Coordinates of C-alpha atoms in Angstrom, one line a residue:
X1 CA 117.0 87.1 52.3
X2 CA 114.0 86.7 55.5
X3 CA 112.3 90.0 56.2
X4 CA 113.2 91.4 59.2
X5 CA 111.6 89.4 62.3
X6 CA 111.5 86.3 60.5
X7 CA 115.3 85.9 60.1
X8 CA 116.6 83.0 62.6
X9 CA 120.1 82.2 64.1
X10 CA 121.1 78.9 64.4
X11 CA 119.2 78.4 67.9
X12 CA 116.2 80.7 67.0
X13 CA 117.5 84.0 69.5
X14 CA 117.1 86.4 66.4
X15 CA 113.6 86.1 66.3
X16 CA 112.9 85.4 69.9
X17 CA 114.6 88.7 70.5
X18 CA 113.3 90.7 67.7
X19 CA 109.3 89.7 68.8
X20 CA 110.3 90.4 72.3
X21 CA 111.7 93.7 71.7
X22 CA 108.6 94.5 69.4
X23 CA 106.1 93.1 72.5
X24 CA 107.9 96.2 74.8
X25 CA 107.5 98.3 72.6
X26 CA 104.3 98.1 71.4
X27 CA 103.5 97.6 75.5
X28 CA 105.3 101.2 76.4
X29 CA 103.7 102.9 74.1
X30 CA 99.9 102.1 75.0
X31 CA 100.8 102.1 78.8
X32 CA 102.5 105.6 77.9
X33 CA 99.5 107.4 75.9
X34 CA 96.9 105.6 78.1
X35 CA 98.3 107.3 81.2
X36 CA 98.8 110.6 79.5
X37 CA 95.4 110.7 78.8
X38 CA 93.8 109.8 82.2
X39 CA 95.8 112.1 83.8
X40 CA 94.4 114.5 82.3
X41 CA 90.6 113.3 82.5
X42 CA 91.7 113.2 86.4
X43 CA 92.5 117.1 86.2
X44 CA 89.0 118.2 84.5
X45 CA 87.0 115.3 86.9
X46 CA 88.6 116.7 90.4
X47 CA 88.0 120.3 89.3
X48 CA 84.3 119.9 88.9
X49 CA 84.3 118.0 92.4
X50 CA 86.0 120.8 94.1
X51 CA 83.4 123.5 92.8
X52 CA 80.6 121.8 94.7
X53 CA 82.9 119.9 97.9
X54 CA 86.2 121.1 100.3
X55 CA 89.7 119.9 99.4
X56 CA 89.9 117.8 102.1
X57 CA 86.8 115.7 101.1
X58 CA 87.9 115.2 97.4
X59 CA 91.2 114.5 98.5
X60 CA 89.8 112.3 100.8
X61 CA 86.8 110.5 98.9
X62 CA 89.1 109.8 95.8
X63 CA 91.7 108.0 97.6
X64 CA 88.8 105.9 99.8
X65 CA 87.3 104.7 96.3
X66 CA 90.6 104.3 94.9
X67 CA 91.4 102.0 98.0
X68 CA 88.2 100.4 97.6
X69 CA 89.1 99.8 93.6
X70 CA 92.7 98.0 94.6
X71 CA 91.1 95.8 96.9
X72 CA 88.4 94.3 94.6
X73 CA 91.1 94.2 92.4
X74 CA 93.5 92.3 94.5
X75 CA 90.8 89.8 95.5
X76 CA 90.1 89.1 92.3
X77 CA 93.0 88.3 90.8
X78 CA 93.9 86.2 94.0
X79 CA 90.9 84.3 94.1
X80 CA 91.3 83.8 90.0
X81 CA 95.2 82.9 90.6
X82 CA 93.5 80.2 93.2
X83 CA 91.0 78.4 91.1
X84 CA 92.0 75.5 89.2
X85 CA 90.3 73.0 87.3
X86 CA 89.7 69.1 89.4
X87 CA 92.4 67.3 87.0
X88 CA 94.5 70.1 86.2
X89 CA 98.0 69.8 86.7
X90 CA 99.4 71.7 89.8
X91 CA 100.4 75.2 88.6
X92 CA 104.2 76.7 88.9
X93 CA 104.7 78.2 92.0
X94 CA 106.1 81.1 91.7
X95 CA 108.5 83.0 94.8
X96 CA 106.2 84.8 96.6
X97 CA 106.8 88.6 96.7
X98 CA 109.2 90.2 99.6
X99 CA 106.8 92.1 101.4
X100 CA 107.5 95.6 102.6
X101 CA 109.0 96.3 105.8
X102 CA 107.3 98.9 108.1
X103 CA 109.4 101.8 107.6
X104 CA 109.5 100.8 103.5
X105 CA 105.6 100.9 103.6
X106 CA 106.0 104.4 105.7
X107 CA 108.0 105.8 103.4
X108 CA 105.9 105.6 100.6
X109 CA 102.3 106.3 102.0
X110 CA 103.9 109.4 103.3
X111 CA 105.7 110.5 100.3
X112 CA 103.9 109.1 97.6
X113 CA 99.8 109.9 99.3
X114 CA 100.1 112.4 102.0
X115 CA 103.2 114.4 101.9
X116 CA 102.8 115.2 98.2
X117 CA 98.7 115.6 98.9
X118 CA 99.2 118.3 101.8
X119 CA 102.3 120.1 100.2
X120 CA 100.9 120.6 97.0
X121 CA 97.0 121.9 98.2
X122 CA 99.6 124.1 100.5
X123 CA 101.1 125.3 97.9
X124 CA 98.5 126.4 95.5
X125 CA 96.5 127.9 98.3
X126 CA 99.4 130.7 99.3
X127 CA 101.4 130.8 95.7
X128 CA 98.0 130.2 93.3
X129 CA 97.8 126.9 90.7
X130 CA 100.7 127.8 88.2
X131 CA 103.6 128.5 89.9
X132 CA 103.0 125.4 92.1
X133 CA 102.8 123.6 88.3
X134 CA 106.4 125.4 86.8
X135 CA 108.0 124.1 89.8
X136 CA 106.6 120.6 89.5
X137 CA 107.5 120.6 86.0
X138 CA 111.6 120.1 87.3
X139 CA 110.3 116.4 88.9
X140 CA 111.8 114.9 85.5
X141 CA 115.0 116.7 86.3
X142 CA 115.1 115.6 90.0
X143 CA 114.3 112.1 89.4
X144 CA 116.7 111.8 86.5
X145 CA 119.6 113.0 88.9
X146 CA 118.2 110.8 91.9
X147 CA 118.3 107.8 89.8
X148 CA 121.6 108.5 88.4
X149 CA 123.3 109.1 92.2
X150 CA 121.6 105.6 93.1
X151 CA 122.8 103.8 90.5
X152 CA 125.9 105.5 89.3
X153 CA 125.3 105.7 85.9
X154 CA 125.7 108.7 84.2
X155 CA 122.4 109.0 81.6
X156 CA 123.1 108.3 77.9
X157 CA 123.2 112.1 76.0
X158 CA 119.7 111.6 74.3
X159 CA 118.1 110.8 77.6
X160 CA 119.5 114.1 79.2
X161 CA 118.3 116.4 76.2
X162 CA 115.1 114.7 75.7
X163 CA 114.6 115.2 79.1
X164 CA 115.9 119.2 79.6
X165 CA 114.2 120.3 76.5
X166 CA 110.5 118.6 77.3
X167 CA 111.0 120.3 81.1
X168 CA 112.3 123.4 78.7
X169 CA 108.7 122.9 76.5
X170 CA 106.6 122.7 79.3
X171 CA 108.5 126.1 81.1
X172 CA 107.6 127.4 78.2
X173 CA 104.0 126.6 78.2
X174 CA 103.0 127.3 81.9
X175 CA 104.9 130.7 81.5
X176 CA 102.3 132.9 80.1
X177 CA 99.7 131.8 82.3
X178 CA 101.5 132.9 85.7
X179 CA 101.4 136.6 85.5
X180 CA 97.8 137.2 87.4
X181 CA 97.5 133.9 89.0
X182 CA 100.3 134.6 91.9
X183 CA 99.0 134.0 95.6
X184 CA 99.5 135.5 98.7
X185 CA 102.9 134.7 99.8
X186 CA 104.8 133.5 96.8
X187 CA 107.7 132.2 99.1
X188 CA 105.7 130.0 101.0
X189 CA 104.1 128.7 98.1
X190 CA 107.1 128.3 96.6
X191 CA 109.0 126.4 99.8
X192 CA 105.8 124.2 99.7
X193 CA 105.9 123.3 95.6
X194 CA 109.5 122.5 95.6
X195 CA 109.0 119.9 98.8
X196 CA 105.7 118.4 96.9
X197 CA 108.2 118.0 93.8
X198 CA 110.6 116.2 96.3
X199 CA 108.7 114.0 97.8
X200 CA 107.3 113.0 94.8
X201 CA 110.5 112.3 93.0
X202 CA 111.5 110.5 96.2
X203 CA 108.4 108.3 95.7
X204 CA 109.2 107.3 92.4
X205 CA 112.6 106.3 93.1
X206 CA 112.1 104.6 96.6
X207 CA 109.1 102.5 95.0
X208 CA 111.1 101.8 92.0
X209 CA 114.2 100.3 94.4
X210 CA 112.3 98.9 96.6
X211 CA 110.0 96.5 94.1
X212 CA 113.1 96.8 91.0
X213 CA 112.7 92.4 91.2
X214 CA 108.9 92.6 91.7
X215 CA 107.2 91.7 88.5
X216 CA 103.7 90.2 89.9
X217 CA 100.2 91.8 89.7
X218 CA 100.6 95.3 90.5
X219 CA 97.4 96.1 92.4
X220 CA 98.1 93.8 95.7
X221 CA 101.4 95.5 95.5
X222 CA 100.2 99.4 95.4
X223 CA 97.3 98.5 97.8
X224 CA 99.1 98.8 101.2
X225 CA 100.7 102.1 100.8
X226 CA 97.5 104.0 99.6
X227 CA 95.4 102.0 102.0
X228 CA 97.7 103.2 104.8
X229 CA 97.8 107.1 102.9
X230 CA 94.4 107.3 103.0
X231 CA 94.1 107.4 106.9
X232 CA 95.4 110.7 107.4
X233 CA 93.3 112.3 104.7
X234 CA 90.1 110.4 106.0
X235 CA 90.8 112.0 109.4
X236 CA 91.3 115.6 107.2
X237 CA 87.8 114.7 105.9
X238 CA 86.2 113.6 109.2
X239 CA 86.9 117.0 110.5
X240 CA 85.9 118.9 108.0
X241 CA 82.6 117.1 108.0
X242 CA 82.4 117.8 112.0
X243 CA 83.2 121.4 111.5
X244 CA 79.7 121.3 109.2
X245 CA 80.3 120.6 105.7
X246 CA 77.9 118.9 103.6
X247 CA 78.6 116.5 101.4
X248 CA 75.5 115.8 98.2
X249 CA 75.3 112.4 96.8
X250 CA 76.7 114.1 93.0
X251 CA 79.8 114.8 94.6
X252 CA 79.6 111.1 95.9
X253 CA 79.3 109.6 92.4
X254 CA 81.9 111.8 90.9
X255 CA 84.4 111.2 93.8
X256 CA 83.4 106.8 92.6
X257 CA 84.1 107.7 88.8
X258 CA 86.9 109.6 89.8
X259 CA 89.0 106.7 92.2
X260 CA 87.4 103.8 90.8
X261 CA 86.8 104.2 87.1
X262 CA 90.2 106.8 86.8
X263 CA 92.8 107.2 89.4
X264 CA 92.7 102.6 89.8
X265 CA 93.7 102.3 86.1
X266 CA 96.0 105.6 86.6
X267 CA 98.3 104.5 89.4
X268 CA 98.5 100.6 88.1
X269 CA 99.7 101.9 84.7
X270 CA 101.8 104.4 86.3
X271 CA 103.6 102.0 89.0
X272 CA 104.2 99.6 85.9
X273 CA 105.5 102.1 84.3
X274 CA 108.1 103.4 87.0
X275 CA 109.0 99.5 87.3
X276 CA 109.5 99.1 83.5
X277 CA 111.2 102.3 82.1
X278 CA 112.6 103.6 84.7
X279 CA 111.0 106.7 87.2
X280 CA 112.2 109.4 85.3
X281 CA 110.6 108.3 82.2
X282 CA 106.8 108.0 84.3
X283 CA 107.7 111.6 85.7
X284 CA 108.1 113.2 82.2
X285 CA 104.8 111.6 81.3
X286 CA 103.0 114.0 82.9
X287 CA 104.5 117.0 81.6
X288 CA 102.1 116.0 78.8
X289 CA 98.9 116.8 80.5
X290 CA 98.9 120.4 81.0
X291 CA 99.3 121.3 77.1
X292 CA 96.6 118.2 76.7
X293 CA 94.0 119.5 79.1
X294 CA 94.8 123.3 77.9
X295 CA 94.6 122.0 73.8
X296 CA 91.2 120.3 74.9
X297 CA 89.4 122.9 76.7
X298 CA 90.4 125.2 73.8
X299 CA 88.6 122.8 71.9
X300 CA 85.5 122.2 73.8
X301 CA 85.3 126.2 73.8
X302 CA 86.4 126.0 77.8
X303 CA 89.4 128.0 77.5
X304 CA 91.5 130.5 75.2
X305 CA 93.1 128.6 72.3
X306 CA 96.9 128.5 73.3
X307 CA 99.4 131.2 71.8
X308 CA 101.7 131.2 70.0
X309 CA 104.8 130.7 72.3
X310 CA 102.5 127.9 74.3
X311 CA 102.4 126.3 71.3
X312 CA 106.2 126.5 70.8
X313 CA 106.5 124.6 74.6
X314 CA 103.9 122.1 73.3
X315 CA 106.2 121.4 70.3
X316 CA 109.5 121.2 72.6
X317 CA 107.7 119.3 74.9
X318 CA 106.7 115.9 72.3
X319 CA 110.1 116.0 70.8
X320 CA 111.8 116.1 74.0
X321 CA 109.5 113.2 74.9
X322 CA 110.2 111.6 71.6
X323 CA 113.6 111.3 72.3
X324 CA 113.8 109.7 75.6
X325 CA 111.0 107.4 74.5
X326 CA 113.1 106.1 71.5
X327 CA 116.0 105.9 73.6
X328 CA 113.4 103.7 75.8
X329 CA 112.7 101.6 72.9
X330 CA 116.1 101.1 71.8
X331 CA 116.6 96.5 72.6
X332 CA 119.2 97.0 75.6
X333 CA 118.9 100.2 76.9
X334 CA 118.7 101.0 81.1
X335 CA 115.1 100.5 81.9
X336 CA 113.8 98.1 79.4
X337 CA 112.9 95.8 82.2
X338 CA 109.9 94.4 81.1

């Protein structure tokens, strides 16, 4: 008897199946740990550029590098996609991608760049940093239920307690850390958290609809709606250097790392991602940062070493993961797209 993957039917769809299956997999889960990990490089990066430069200039310079990133990108793989050997045959031409409609492009600079941007610096300015985080921890939840209401289909079991107990994990994690670190006016804060959580669980979902046939280069595809975003936080920026702020050439080359060299690779992994597995499986990706960036600082000596029930959330948190992931790997299942 063949091994496993070298076992063929009578027309060869055994192992054409098995190898394809094993190519997703293997795909998902490098995509998956690759973005965990940025993420969390992008949380320790942008909190040593706002020691030395104003909110609205970080948020501002990222997003113009990371614009600036997408659009050598996108020339690049348009002008290699262009250039063809003398006597080379004349390659397939492929459908050209639908392009956005206005209002589809709107949608998603607004949710996706500036709504979420100005809700969530609102947020942690009158409620503090964690309770702004607990809330956004339920964007799993939201976009779980968003995408089940669009698509009527009621999640497989696994998929629903994979999801509940990670959310349940990382609950348990941010917890401990909120008592001391509440704001001003916890309401507003609050008000402000839950509509940054919205609109970026609308994001995910809208972006995921409207490009669910797209399955070209993904940085020509993301480039209009952040190019388009970043005009309102450019005008935040211009402002606040008009009102007198300074801006040193340090926080200029971290601002360059930080859209170019991090959020580029970031939000192309991330937007395959959404388009491959599904948005509620990207959004529960990032419940895996804050125990990440916490178990690191304890490590480089930055921060406490996590107790005991953090560590408990941090357990919850991977097996809750683990199961929605296998369920993702599973040949067959919703959101194995490719």
């Amino acid at each position: 008897m063949a091994d496993r993957g070298t076992t063929v039917g009578s027309d060869g769809a055994t192992l054409v199946v098995d190898r394809d299956h094993r190519r997703r997999s293997i795909d998902l889960w490098w995509r998956s740990a690759a973005l965990i990990v940025l993420l969390a490089s992008t949380w320790l990066i942008v909190g040593a550029s706002l020691q030395e430069a104003s909110t609205a200039v970080v948020s501002a310079g990222r997003t113009i590098f990371t614009v600036g990133g997408l659009l050598a990108l996108s020339w690049w793989t348009t002008h290699r996609g262009g250039v063809n050997a003398p006597d080379a045959p004349a390659p397939v031409v492929r459908r050209a991608p639908t392009p956005y409609r206005w209002w589809q492009l709107l949608l998603l600079a607004l949710s996706g760049v500036n709504a979420y941007t100005l809700f969530s610096t609102v947020a942690i300015g009158f409620a503090g940093p964690v309770l702004p985080t607990l809330i956004m921890a339920l964007t799993p939840a939201a976009v779980l239920i968003a995408e089940s209401a669009m698509t009527r289909v009621v999640p497989a079991v696994p998929t629903i307690v994979g999801t509940l107990l990670a959310i349940g994990g990382a609950l348990l994690y941010v917890l401990p850390r909120l008592d001391g670190t509440v704001g001003s006016d916890v309401l507003i804060g609050t008000l402000f958290s839950i509509a940054a959580m919205g609109s970026m669980a609308f994001y995910g979902v809208f972006f995921a609809r409207v490009n669910r046939a797209y399955h070209g280069p993904m940085a020509p595809r993301i480039l209009p709606i952040f190019a388009l975003g970043s005009i309102p936080l450019v005008l935040w920026a211009a402002a606040a250097i008009g009102g007198g702020e300074s801006v040193s050439w340090n926080v200029v080359v971290m601002l360059a790392v930080l859209g170019i060299a991090i959020y580029v690779p970031v939000y192309l992994l991330q937007h395959r991602i959404i388009l491959t597995a599904g948005a509620s499986y990207a959004a529960l990706l990032g419940l895996a940062v804050p125990p990440l960036v916490g178990l690191g600082s304890a490590l480089l000596h930055l921060a406490a070493v996590p107790i005991p029930v953090q560590l408990l959330g941090i357990l919850a948190t991977v097996l809750g993961m683990a199961l929605v992931i296998r369920r993702r790997l599973v040949p067959g299942k919703p959101g194995q797209r490719g």
